[in-house]
mmCIF file of C-alpha atoms in Angstrom:
data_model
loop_
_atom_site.group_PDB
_atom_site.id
_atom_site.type_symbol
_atom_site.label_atom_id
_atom_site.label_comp_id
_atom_site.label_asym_id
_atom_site.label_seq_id
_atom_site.Cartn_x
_atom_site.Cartn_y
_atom_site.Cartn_z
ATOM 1 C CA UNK B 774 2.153 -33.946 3.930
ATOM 2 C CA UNK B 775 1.551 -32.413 7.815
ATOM 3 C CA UNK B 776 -1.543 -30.961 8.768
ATOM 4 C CA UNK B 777 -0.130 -27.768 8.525
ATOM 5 C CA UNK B 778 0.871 -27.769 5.324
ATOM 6 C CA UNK B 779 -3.020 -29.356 4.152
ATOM 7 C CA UNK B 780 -3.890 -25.886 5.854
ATOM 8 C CA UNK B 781 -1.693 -24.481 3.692
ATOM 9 C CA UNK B 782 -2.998 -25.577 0.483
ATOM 10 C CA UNK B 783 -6.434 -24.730 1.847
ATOM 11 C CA UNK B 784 -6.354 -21.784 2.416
ATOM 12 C CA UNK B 785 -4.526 -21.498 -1.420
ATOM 13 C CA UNK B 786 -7.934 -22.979 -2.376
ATOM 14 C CA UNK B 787 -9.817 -20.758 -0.747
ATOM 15 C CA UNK B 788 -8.224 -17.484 -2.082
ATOM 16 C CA UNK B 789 -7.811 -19.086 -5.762
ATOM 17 C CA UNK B 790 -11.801 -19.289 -5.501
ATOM 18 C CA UNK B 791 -12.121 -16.184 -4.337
ATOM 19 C CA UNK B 792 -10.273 -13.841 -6.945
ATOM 20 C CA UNK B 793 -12.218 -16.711 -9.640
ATOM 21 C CA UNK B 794 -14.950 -15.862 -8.562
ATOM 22 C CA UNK B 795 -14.783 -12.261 -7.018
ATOM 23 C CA UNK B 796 -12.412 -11.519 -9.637
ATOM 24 C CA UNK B 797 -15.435 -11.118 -12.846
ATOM 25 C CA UNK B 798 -17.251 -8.885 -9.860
ATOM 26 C CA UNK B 799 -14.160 -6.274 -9.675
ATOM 27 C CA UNK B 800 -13.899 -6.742 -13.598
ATOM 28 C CA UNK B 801 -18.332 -6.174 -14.031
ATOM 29 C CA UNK B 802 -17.478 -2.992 -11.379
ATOM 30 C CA UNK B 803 -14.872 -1.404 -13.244
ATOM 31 C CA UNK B 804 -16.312 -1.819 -16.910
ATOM 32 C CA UNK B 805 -19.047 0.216 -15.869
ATOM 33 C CA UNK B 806 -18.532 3.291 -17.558
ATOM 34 C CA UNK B 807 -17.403 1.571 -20.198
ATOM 35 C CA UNK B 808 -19.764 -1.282 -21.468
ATOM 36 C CA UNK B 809 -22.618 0.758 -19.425
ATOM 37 C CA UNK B 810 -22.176 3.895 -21.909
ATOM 38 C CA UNK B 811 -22.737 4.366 -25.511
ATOM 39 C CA UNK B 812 -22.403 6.941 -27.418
ATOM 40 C CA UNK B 813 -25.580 9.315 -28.351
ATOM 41 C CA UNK B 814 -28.243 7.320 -26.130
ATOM 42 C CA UNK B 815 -30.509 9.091 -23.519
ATOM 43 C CA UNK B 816 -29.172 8.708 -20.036
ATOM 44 C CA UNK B 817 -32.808 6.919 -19.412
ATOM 45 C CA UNK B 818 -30.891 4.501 -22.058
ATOM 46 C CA UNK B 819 -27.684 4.683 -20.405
ATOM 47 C CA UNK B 820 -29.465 3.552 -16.978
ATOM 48 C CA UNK B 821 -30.738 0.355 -18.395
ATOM 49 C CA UNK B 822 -27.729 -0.320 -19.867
ATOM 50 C CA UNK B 823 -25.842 -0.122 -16.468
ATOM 51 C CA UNK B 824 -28.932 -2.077 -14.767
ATOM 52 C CA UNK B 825 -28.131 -4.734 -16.965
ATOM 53 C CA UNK B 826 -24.577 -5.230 -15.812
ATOM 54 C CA UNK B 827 -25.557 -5.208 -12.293
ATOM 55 C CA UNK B 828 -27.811 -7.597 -12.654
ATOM 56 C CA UNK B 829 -25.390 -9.911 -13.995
ATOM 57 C CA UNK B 830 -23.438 -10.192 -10.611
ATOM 58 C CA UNK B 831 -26.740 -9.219 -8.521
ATOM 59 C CA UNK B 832 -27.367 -12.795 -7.947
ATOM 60 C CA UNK B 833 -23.911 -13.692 -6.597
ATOM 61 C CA UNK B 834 -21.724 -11.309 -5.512
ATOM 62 C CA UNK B 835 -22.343 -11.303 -1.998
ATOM 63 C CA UNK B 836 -22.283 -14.952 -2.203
ATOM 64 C CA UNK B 837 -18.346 -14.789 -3.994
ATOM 65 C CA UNK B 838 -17.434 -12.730 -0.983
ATOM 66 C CA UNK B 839 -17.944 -15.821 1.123
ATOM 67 C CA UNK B 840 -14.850 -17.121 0.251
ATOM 68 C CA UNK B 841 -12.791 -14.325 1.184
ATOM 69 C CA UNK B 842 -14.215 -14.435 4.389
ATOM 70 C CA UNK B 843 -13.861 -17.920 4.701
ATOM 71 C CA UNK B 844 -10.174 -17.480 3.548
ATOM 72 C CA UNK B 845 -9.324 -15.173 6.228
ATOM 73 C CA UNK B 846 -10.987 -16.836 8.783
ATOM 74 C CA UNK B 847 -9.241 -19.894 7.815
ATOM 75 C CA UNK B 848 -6.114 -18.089 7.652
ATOM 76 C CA UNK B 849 -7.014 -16.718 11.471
ATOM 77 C CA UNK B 850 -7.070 -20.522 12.560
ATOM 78 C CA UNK B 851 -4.929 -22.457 11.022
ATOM 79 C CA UNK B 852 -2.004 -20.080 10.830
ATOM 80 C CA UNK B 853 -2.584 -16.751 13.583
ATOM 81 C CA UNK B 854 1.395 -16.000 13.403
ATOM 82 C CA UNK B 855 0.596 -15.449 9.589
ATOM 83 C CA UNK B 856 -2.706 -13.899 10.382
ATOM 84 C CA UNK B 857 -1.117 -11.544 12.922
ATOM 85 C CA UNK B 858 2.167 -10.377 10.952
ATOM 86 C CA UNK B 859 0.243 -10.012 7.524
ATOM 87 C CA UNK B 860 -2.798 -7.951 8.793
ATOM 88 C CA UNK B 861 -0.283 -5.627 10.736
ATOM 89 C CA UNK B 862 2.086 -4.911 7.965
ATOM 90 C CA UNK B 863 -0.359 -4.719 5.012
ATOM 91 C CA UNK B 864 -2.777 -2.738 7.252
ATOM 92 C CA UNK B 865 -3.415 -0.122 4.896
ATOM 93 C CA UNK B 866 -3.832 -1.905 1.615
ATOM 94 C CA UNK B 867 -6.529 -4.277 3.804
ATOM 95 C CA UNK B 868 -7.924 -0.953 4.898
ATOM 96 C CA UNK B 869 -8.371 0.600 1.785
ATOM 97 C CA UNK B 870 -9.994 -2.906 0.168
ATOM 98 C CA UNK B 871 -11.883 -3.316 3.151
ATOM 99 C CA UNK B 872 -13.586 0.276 2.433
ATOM 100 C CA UNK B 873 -13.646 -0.338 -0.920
ATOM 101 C CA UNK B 874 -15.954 -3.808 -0.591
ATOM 102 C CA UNK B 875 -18.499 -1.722 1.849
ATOM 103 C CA UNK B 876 -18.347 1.310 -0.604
ATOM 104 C CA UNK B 877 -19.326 -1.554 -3.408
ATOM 105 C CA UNK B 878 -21.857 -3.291 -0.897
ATOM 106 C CA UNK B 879 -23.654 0.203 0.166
ATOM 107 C CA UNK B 880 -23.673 1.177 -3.735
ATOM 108 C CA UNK B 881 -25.271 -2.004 -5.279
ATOM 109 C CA UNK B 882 -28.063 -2.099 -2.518
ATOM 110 C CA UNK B 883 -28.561 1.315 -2.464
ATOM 111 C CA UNK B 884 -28.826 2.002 -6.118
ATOM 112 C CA UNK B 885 -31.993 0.886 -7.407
ATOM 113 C CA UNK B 886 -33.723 2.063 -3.849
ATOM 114 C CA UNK B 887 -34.229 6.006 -5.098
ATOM 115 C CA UNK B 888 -35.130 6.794 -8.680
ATOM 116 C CA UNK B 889 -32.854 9.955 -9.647
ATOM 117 C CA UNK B 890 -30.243 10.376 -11.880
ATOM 118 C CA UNK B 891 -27.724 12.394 -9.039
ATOM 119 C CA UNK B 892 -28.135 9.345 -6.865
ATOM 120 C CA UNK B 893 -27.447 6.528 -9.525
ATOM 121 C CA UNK B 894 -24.095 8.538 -10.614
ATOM 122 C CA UNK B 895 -22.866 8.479 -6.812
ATOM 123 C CA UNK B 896 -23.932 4.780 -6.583
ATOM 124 C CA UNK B 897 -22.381 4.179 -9.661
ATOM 125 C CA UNK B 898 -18.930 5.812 -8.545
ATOM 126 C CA UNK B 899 -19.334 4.232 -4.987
ATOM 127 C CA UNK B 900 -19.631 0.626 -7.470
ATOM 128 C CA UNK B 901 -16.280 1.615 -9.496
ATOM 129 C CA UNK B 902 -14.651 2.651 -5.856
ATOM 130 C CA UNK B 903 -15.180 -0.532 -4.710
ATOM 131 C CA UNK B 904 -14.190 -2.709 -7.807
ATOM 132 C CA UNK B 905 -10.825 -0.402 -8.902
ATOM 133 C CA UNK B 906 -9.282 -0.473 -5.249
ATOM 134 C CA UNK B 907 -9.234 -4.119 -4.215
ATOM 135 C CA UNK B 908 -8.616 -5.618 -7.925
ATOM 136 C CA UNK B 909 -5.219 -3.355 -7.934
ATOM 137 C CA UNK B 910 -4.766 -3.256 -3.896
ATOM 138 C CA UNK B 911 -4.932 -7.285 -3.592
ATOM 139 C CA UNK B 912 -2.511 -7.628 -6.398
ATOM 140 C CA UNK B 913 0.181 -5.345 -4.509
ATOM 141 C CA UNK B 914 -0.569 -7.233 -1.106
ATOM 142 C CA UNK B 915 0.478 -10.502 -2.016
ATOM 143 C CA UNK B 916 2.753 -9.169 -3.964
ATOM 144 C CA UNK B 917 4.209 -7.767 -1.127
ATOM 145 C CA UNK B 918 4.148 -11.369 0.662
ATOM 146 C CA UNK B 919 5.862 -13.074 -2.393
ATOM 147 C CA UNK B 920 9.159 -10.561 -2.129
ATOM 148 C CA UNK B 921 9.121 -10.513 1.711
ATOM 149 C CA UNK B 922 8.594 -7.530 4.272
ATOM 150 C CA UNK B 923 10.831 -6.554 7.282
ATOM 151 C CA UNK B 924 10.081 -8.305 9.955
ATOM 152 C CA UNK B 925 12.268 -9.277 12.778
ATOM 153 C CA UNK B 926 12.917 -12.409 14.918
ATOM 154 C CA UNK B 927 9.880 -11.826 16.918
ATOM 155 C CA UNK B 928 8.291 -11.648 13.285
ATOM 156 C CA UNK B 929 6.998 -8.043 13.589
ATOM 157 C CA UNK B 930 6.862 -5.502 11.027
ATOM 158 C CA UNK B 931 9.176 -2.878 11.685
ATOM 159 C CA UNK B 932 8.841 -1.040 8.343
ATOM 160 C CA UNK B 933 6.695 1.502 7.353
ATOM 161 C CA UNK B 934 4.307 2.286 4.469
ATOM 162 C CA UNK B 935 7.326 3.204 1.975
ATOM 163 C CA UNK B 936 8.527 -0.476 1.835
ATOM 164 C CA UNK B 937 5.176 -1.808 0.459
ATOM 165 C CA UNK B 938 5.366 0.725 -2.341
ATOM 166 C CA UNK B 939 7.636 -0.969 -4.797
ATOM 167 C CA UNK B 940 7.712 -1.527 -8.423
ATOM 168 C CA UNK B 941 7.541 -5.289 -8.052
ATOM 169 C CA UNK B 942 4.229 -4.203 -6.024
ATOM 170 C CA UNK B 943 2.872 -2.153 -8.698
ATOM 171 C CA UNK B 944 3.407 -4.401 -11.482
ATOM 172 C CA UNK B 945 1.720 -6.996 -9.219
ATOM 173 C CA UNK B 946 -1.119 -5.136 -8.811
ATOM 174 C CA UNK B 947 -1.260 -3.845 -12.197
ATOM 175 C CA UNK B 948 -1.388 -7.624 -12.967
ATOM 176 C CA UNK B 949 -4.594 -9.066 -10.908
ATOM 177 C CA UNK B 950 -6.661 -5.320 -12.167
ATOM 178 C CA UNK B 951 -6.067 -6.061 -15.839
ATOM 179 C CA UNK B 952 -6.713 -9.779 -15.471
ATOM 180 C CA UNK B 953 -10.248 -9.230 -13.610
ATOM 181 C CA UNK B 954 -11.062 -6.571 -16.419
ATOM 182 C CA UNK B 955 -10.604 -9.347 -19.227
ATOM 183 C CA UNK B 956 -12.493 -11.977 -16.974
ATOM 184 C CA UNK B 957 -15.115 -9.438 -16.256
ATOM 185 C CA UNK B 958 -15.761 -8.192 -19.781
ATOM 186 C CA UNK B 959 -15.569 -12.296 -20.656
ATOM 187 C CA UNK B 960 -18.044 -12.815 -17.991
ATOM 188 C CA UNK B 961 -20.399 -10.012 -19.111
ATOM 189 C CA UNK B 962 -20.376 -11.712 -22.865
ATOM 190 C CA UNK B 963 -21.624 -14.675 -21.820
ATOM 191 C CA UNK B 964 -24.210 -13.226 -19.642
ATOM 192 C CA UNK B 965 -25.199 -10.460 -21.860
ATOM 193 C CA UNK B 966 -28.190 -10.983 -24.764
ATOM 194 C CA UNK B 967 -27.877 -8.714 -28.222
ATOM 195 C CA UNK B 968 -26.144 -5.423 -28.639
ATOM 196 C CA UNK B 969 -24.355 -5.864 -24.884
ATOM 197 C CA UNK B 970 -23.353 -8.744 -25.525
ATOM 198 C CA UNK B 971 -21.278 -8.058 -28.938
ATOM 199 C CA UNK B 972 -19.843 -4.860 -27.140
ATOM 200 C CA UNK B 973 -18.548 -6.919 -23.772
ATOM 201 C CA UNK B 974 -16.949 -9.120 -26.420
ATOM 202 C CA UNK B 975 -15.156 -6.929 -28.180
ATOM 203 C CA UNK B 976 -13.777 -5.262 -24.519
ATOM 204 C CA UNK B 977 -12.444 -8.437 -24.059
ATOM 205 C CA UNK B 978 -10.593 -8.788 -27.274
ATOM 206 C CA UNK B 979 -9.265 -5.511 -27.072
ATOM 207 C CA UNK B 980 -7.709 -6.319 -23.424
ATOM 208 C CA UNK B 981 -6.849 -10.084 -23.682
ATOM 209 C CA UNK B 982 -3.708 -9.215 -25.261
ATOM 210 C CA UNK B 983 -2.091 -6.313 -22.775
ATOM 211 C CA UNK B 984 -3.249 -8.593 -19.729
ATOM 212 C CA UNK B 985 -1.260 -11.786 -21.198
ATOM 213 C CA UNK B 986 1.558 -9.263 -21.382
ATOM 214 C CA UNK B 987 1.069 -7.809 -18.359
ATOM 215 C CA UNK B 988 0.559 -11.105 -16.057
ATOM 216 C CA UNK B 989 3.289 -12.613 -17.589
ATOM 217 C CA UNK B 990 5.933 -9.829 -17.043
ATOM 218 C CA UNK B 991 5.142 -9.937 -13.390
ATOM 219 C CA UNK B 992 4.986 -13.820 -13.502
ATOM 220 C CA UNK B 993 8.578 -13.660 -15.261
ATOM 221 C CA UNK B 994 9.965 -10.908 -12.150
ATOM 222 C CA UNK B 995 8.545 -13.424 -9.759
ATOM 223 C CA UNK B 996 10.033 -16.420 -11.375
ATOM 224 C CA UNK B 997 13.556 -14.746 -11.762
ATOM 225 C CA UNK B 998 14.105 -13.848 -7.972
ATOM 226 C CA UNK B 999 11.944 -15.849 -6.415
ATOM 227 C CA UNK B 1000 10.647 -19.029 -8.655
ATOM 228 C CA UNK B 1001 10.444 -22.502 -8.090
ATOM 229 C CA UNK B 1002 9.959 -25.904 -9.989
ATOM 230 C CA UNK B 1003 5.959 -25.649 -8.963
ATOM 231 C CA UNK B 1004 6.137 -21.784 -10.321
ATOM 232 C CA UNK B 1005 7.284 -22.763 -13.555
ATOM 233 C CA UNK B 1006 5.444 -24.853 -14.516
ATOM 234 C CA UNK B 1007 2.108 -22.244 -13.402
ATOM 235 C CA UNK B 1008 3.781 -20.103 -15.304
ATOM 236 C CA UNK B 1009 3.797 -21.883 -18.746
ATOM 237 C CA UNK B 1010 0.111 -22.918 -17.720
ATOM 238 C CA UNK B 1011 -1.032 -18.935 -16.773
ATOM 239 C CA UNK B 1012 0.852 -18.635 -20.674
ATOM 240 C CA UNK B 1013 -0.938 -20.983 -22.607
ATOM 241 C CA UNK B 1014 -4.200 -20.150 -21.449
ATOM 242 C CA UNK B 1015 -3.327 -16.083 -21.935
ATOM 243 C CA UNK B 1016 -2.766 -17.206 -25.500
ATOM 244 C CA UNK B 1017 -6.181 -19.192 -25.541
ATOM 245 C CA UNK B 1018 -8.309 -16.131 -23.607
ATOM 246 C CA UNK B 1019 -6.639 -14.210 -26.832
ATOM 247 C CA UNK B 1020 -7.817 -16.946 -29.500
ATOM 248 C CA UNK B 1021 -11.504 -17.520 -28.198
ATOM 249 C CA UNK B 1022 -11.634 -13.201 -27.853
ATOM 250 C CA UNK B 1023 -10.904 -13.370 -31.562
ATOM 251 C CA UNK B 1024 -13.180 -15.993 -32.686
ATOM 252 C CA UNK B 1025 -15.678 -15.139 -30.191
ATOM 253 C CA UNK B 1026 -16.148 -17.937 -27.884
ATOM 254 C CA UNK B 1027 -16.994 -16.651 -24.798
ATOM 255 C CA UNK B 1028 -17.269 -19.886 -22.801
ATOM 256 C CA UNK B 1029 -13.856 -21.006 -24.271
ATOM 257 C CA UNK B 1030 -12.396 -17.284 -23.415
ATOM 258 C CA UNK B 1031 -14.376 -17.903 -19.638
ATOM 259 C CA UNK B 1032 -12.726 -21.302 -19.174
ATOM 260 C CA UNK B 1033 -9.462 -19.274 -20.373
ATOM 261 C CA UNK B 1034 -9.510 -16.487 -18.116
ATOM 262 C CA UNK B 1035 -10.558 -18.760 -15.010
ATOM 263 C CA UNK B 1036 -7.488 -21.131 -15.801
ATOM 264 C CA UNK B 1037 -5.103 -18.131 -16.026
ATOM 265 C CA UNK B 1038 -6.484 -16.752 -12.889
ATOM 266 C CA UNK B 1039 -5.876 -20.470 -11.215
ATOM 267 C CA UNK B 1040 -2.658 -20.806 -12.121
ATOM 268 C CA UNK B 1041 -1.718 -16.829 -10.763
ATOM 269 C CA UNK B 1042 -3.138 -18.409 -7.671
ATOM 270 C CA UNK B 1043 -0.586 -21.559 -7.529
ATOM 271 C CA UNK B 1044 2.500 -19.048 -8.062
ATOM 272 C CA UNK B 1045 1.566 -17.001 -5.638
ATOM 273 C CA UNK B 1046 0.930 -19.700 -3.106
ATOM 274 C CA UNK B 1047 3.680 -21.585 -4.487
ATOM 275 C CA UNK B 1048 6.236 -18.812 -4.066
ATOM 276 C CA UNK B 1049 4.788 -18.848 -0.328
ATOM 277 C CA UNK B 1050 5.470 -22.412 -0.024
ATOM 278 C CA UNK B 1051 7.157 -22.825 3.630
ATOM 279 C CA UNK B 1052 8.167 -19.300 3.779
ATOM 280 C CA UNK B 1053 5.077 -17.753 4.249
ATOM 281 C CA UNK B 1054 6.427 -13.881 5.262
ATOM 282 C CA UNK B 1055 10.096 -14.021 3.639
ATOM 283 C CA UNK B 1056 11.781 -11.842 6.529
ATOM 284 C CA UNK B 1057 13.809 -9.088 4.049
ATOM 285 C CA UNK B 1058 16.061 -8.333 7.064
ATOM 286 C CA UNK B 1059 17.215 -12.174 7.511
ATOM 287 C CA UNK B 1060 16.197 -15.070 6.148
ATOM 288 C CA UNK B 1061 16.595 -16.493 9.915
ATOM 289 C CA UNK B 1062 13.696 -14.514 10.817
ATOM 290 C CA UNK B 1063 11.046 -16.075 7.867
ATOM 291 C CA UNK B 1064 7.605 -16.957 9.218
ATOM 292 C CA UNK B 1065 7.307 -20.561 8.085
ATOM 293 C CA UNK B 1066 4.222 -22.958 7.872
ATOM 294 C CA UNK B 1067 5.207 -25.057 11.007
ATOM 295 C CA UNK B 1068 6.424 -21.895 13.483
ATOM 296 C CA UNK B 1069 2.948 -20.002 12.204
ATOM 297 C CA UNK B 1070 1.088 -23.108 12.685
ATOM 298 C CA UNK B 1071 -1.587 -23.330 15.416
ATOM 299 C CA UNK B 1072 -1.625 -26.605 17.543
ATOM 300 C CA UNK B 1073 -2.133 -30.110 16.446
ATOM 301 C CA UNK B 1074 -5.829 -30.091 18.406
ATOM 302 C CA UNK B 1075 -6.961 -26.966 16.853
ATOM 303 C CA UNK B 1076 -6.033 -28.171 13.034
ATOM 304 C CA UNK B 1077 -7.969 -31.122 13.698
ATOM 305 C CA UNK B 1078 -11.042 -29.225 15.267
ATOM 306 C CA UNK B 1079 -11.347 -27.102 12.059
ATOM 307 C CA UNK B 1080 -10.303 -30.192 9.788
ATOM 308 C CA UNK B 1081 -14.006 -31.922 10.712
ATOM 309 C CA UNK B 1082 -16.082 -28.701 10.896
ATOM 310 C CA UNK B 1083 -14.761 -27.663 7.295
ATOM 311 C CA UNK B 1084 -15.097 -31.327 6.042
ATOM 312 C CA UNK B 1085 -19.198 -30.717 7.153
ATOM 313 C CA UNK B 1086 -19.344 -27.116 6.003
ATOM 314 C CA UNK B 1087 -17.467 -26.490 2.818
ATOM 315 C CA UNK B 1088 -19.498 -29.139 0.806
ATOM 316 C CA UNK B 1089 -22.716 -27.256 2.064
ATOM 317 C CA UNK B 1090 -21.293 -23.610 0.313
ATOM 318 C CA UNK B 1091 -20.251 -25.505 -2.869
ATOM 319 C CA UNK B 1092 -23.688 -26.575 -2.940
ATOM 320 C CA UNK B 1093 -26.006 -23.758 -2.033
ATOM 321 C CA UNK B 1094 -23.821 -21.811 -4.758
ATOM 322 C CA UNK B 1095 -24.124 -23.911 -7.289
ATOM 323 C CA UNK B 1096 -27.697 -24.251 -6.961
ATOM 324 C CA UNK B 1097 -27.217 -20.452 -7.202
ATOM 325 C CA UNK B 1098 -25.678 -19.956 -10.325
ATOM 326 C CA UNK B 1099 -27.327 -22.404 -12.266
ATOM 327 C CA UNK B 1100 -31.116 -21.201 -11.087
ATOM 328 C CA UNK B 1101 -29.769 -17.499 -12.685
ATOM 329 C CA UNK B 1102 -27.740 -18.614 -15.626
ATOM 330 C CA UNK B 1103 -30.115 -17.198 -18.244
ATOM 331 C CA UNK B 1104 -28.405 -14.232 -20.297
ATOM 332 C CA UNK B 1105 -30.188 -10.520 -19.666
ATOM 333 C CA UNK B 1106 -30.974 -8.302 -22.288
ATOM 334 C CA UNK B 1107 -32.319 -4.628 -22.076
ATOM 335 C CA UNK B 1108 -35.709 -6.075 -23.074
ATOM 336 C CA UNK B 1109 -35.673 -7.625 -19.678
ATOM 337 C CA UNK B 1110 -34.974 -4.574 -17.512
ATOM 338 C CA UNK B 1111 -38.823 -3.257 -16.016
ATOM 339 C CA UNK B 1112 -39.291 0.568 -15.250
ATOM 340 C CA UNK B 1113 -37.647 1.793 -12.337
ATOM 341 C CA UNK B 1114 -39.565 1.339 -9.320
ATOM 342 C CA UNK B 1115 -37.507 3.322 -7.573
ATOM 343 C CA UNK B 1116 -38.749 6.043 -4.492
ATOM 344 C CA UNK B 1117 -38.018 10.348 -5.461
ATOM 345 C CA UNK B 1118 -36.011 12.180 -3.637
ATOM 346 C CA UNK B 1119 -38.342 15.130 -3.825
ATOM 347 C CA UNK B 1120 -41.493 13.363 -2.500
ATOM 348 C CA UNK B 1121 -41.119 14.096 1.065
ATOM 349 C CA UNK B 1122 -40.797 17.364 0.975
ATOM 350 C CA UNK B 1123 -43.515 17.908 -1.812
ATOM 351 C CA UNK B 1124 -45.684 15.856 0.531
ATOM 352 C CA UNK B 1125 -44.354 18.196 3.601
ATOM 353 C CA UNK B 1126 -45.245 21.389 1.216
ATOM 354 C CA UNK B 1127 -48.707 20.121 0.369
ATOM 355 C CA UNK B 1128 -49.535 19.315 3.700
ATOM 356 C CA UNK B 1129 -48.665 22.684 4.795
ATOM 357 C CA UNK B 1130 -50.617 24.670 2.210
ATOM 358 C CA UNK B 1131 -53.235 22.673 3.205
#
């Protein structure tokens, strides 16, 4: 194997981890006003309730956006003819996730900083903004890459926004938002205590089933018109554990149905980077004009720069987020959620008014 093609796989790694990871984020995000609602409580109820859930990603989210960033920038310098063509063509779906993450980012810091009910609603939306839009918009991206854009010799895109909206692109991203729901609401069960816990559960039963369908219609498409022998076989994997997320849902085994939904997730990864073996941007003009691994590869000095510096750094970000997720692996109840300590909106200008009168 060259060292482009070690790039290749990765940079597979990379974005694998990152929808594993990022992927029960989107799902926590987008359950919201479902698991963070129930039905007759007070909204001082309905608050804790949605404190909980954040607090079950507050320890590492920002950390599971590493490896998006460390994707990209990975992507930047092992392979800046993919970089270039990719980031140009899909610039509005990396727009639109790109506001969506700093929507999320703003609303999860933001949240707990002013203690009124208006404010914690717009946070809240600003949270489901930012979870909805990249879960479906990531799905139609690569989705996008798998079937090939229009690019021509010089490997620009000369389409337009039309050719990205497809229904192979829908179904894709149809696809990765069901799948992080069920490995959110999964994740949420096994880091949920009591009454939360039971009800994140049963979310997940209730969705295992259409996202096995779902994933494995697209993963079907895919295989049809564009599969391979490495495909296949992640296709009967990303089947058999869809049937096992569906089995441990039912008998409610939430690390089983956790190891389930990661392996499914996994083995989406390998057919998407497996369709995008060699042909990384499958030109839909000519297949003369595909962007391959060794004409989008940067030079033999610079793969071997980045080859030492990620041998010393990647072991360090393993670490520090392990250490991270095992110091906060304790489930959360409601009983552990203090009174909000959050500032009033109104106290400046009460304090304004007082100070006048006086």
């Amino acid at each position: 194997m060259s060292l482009p093609e070690i790039w290749f796989v990765v940079v597979a790694v990379l974005f694998a981890g990152y929808f594993l990871l990022e992927g029960f984020d989107f799902g926590v995000g987008m359950l919201m006003p479902f698991v963070g609602r129930r039905r007759g409580e007070t909204s001082e109820e309905g608050d804790v309730r949605r404190r909980v859930l954040i607090n079950t990603i507050g320890p590492v989210w920002d950390g599971n956006e590493v490896w998006v960033i460390t994707g990209a920038g990975a992507m930047f310098a092992a392979f800046p003819g993919w970089y270039a063509t990719m980031f140009s063509a899909l610039y509005l779906p990396l727009l639109l996730i790109l506001v969506g993450l700093i929507a999320r980012v703003v609303a999860i810091e933001w949240r707990g900083k002013i203690d009124d009910p208006r404010w914690r609603r717009w946070c809240d939306v600003g949270i489901g903004l930012g979870s909805w839009l990249p879960a479906f918009l990531w799905g139609v991206a690569f989705a996008n890459l798998m079937r090939g854009l229009p690019i021509d010799s010089g490997h620009q895109f000369v389409g337009g926004v039309g050719d990205l909206v497809h229904p192979y692109a829908l179904l894709g991203g149809a696809a990765t938002t069901i799948l992080f729901l069920t490995h959110g609401a999964v994740f949420l069960s096994l880091k949920t205590a009591d009454e939360m816990r039971v009800a994140s559960m049963t979310v997940a039963r209730r969705l295992a089933v259409p996202a096995a369908v779902v994933v494995l219609a697209f993963g079907l498409w895919n295989q049809a018109e564009h599969g391979t022998d490495v495909t296949a076989i992640a296709l009967a994997v990303a089947a058999v554990a869809a049937v096992l997320t569906a089995v441990a849902t039912t008998a409610r085994r939430e690390a089983s149905a956790f190891a389930a939904t990661s392996l499914t997730i996994a083995a989406v990864a390998v057919i998407v980077f497996g369709t995008l073996w060699q042909a990384l941007i499958p030109s839909t003009i000519d297949p003369a004009f595909d962007l391959a691994i060794a004409g989008a590869a940067s030079s033999h000095y610079t793969l071997t720069v980045i080859s030492w510096a990620s041998i010393v750094m990647v072991p360090v970000v393993v670490g520090y987020q392990a250490w991270t997720y095992w110091v906060f692996r304790q489930r959360i109840s409601t009983r552990d959620i203090p009174s909000s300590i959050g500032l009033s909106m109104r106290a400046p200008t009460d304090t304004v008014a007082e100070d006048r009168s006086r």
